[in-house]
Coordinates of C-alpha atoms in Angstrom, one line a residue:
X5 CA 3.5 3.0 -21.4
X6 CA 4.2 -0.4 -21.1
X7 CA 3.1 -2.3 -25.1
X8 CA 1.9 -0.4 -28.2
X9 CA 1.4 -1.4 -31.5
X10 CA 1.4 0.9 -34.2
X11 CA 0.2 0.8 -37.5
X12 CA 0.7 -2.9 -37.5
X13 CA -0.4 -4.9 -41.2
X14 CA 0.0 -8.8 -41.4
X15 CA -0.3 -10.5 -44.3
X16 CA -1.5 -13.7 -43.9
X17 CA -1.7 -16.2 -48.1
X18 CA -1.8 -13.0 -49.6
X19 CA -4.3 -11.3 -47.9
X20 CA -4.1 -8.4 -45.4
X21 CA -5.4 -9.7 -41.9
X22 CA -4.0 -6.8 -39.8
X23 CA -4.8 -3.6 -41.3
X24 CA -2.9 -0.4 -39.3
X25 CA -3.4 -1.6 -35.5
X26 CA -2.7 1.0 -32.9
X27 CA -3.7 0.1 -29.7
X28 CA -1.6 0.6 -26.1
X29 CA -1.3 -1.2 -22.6
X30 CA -0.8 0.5 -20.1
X31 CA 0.7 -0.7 -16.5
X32 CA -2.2 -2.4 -14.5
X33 CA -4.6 -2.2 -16.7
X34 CA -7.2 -4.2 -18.3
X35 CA -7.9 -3.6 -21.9
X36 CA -10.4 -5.6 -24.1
X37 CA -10.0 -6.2 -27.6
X38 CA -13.4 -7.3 -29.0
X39 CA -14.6 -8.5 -32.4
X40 CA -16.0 -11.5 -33.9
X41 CA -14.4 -15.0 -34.8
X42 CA -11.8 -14.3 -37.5
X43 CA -11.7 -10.2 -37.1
X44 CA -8.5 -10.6 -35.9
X45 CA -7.7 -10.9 -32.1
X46 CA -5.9 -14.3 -32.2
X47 CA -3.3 -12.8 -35.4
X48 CA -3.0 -9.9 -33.3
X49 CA -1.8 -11.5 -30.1
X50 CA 0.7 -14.1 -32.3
X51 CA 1.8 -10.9 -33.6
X52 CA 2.4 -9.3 -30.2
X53 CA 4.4 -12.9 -29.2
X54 CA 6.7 -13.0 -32.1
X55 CA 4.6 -16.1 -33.9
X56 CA 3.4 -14.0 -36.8
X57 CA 5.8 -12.1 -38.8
X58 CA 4.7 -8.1 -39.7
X59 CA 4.4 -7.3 -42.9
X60 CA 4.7 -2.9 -41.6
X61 CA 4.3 -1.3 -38.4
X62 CA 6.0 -1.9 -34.8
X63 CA 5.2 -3.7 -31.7
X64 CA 6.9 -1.5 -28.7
X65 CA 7.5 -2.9 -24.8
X66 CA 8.4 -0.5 -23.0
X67 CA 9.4 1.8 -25.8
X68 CA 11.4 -0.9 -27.3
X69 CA 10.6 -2.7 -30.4
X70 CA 9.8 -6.4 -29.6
X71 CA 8.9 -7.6 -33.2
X72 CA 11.1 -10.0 -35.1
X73 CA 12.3 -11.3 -31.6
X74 CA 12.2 -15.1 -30.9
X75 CA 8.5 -15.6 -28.3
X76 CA 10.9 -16.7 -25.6
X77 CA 12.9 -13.3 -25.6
X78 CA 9.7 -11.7 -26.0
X79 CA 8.6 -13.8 -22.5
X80 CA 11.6 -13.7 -21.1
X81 CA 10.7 -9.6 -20.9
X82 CA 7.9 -9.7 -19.1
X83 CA 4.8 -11.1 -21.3
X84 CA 2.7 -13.8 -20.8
X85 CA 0.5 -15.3 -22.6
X86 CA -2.9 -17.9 -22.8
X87 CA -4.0 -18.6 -26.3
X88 CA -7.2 -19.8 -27.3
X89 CA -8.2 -23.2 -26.6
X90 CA -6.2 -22.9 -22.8
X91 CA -4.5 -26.6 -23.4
X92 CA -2.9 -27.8 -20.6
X93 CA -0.5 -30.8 -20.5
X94 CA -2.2 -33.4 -19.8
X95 CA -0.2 -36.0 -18.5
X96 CA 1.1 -33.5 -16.0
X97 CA -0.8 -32.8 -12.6
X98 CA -2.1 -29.5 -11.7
X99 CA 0.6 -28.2 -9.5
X100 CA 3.1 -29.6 -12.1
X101 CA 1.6 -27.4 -15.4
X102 CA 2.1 -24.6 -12.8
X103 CA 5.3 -24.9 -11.7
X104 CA 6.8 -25.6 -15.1
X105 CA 7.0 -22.1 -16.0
X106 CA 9.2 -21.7 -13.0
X107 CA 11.8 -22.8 -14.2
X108 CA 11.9 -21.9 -18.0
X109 CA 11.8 -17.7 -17.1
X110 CA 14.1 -16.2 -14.3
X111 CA 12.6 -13.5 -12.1
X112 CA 14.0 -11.5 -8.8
X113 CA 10.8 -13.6 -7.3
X114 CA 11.5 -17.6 -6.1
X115 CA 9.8 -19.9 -7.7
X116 CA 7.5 -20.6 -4.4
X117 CA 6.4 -17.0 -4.5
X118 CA 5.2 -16.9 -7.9
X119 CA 3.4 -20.6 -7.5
X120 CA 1.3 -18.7 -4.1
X121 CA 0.5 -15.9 -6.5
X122 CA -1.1 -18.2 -8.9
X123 CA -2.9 -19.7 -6.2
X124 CA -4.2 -16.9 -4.8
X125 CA -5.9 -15.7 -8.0
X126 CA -7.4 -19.1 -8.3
X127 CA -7.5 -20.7 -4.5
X128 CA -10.2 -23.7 -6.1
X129 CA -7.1 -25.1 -7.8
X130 CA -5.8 -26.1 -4.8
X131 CA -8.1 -28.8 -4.0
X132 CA -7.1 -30.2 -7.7
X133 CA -3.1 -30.3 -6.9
X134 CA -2.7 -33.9 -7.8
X135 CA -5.2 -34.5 -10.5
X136 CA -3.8 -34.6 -14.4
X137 CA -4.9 -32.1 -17.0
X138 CA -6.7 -34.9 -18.7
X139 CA -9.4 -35.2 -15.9
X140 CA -10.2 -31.5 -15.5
X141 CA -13.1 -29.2 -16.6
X142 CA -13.1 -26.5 -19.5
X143 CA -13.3 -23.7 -16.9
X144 CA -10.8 -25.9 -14.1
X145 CA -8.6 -26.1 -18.1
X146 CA -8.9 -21.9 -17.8
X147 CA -8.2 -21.5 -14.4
X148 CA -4.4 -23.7 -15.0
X149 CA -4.0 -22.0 -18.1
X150 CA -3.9 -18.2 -16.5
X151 CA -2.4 -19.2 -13.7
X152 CA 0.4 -21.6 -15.3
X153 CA 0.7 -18.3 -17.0
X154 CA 1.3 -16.2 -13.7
X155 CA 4.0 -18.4 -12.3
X156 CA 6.1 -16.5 -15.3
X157 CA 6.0 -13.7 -13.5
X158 CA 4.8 -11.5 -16.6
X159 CA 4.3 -7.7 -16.1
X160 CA 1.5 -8.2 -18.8
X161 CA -0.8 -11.0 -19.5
X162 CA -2.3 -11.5 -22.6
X163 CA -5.9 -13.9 -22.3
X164 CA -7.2 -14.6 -25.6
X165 CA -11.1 -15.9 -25.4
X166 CA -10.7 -16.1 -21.7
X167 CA -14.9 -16.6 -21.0
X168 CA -15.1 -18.8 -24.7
X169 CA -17.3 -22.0 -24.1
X170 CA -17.8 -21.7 -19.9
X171 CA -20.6 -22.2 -18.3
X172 CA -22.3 -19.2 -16.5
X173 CA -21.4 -20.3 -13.0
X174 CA -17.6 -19.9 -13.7
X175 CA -17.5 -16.8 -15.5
X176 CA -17.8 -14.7 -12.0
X177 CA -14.8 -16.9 -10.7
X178 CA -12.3 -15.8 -13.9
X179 CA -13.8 -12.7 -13.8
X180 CA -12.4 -12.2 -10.2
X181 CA -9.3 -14.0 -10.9
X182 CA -8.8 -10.9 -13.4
X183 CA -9.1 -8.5 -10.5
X184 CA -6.7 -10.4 -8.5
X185 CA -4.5 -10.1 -11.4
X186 CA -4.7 -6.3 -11.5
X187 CA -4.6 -5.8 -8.2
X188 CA -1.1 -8.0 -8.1
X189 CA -0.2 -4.5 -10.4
X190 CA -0.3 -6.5 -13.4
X191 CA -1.2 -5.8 -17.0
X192 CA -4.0 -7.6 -19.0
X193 CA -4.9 -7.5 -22.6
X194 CA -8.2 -9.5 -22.6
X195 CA -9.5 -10.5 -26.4
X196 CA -13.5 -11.6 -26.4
X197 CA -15.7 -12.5 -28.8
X198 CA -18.6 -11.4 -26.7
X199 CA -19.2 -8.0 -25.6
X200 CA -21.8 -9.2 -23.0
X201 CA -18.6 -11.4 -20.7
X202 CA -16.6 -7.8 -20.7
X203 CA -16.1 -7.1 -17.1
X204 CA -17.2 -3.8 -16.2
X205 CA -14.0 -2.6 -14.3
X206 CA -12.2 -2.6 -17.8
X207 CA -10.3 0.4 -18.5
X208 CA -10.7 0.5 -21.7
X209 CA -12.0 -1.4 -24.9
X210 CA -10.9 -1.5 -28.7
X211 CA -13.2 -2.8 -31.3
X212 CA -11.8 -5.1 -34.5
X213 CA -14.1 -6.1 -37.8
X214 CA -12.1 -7.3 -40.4
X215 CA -8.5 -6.5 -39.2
X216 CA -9.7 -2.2 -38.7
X217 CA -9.8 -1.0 -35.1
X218 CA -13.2 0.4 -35.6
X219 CA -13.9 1.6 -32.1
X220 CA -11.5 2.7 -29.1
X221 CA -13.2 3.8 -25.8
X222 CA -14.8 2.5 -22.4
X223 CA -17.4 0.2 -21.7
X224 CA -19.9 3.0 -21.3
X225 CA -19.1 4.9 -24.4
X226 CA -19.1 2.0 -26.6
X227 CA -22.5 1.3 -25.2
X228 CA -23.9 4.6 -26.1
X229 CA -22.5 4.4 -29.9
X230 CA -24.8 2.6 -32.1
X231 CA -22.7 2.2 -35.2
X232 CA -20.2 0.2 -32.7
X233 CA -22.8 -1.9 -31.0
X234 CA -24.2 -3.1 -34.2
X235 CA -21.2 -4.0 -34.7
X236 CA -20.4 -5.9 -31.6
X237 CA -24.1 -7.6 -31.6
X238 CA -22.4 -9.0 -35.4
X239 CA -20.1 -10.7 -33.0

């Protein structure tokens, strides 16, 4: 098993915002935490990255407890991470925000290795190379943002909101970037808002309302239970 929480609680100005999380990732998967705006995905993944203090519980890699560690010894293990919003630096050109990360995490790969992997998830940023972060698209924003991610070489990748405020038309192109991603025998932790941008070759799904996985199961199963999909239609 490569990341497990377990009965993780964060307080957050008094009040509990992570209520007894267990949820697991394992190698090359892709598992989708769902839930509304403010249910909890976003404190959970700052929790998994060392920005968010615990209040009880443990956050494992590889067995090993990752939580109090600094975010950059927690990346420098093998996790990546895109948090909402996917900024990008903006005075920096395209292939620039995606080499950077080349040279702030050491891995048996060179840096020109992990730079083609990144491309090859995304090929379209290619004919973007020289153009500053300023000038791109939301979805051209997302494509950087994972793939600036990749070029850390992470064994897991955590997207938060990965299909939040695209269009329709670049949905299918993230969505395929994710199977390049698992099929480079990487990990993802995918949190979404809506159900409906799920892709179907998700292994498995947990559902959040108020800080409580409610709901852990596939796709199909969470389709077939009507107390969780009244849920997730909330969301």
């Amino acid at each position: 098993m490569s990341l497990a929480l377990e009965n993780v609680n964060v307080i957050l100005a008094g009040n509990p915002v992570l209520r007894d999380i267990s949820m697991r990732v394992n190698p090359g998967e892709l598992v989708c935490l769902v839930g509304r705006n403010g249910a909890g995905k976003s404190t959970t993944f700052r929790s998994i990255m060392g920005f968010q203090t615990l209040k009880s519980g443990a956050i494992k890699w590889k067995s090993d407890a990752i939580n109090g560690m600094q975010t950059h010894k927690i990346v420098e293990l093998g996790l990546g991470y895109t948090p909402e919003g996917s900024d990008v630096f903006g005075d920096l050109t395209v292939e620039d925000n995606i080499a950077l990360p080349t040279w702030t995490r050491k891995s048996a790969r060179s840096a020109q290795e992990r730079i083609d992997e990144a491309y090859a998830v995304f090929p379209k940023l290619k004919q973007y190379l020289h153009r500053g972060g300023q000038q791109l698209s939301g979805g051209e924003r997302k494509m950087v943002s994972i793939a600036r991610a990749l070029a850390l070489d992470p064994e897991l990748l955590l997207l938060d909101e990965a299909f939040e405020g695209l269009s329709p038309a670049i949905i299918p192109t993230i969505s395929e970037g994710l199977q390049s991603i698992l099929k480079q025998g990487r990990g993802v932790l995918l949190a979404e808002s809506n159900f409906y941008h799920l892709p179907p070759f998700a292994d498995r799904l947990y559902v959040i309302e108020r800080g409580e996985i409610v709901f852990e199961g596939t796709l199909a199963q969470a389709e077939a239970d009507a107390a969780t999909m009244k849920i997730i239609k909330g969301t």
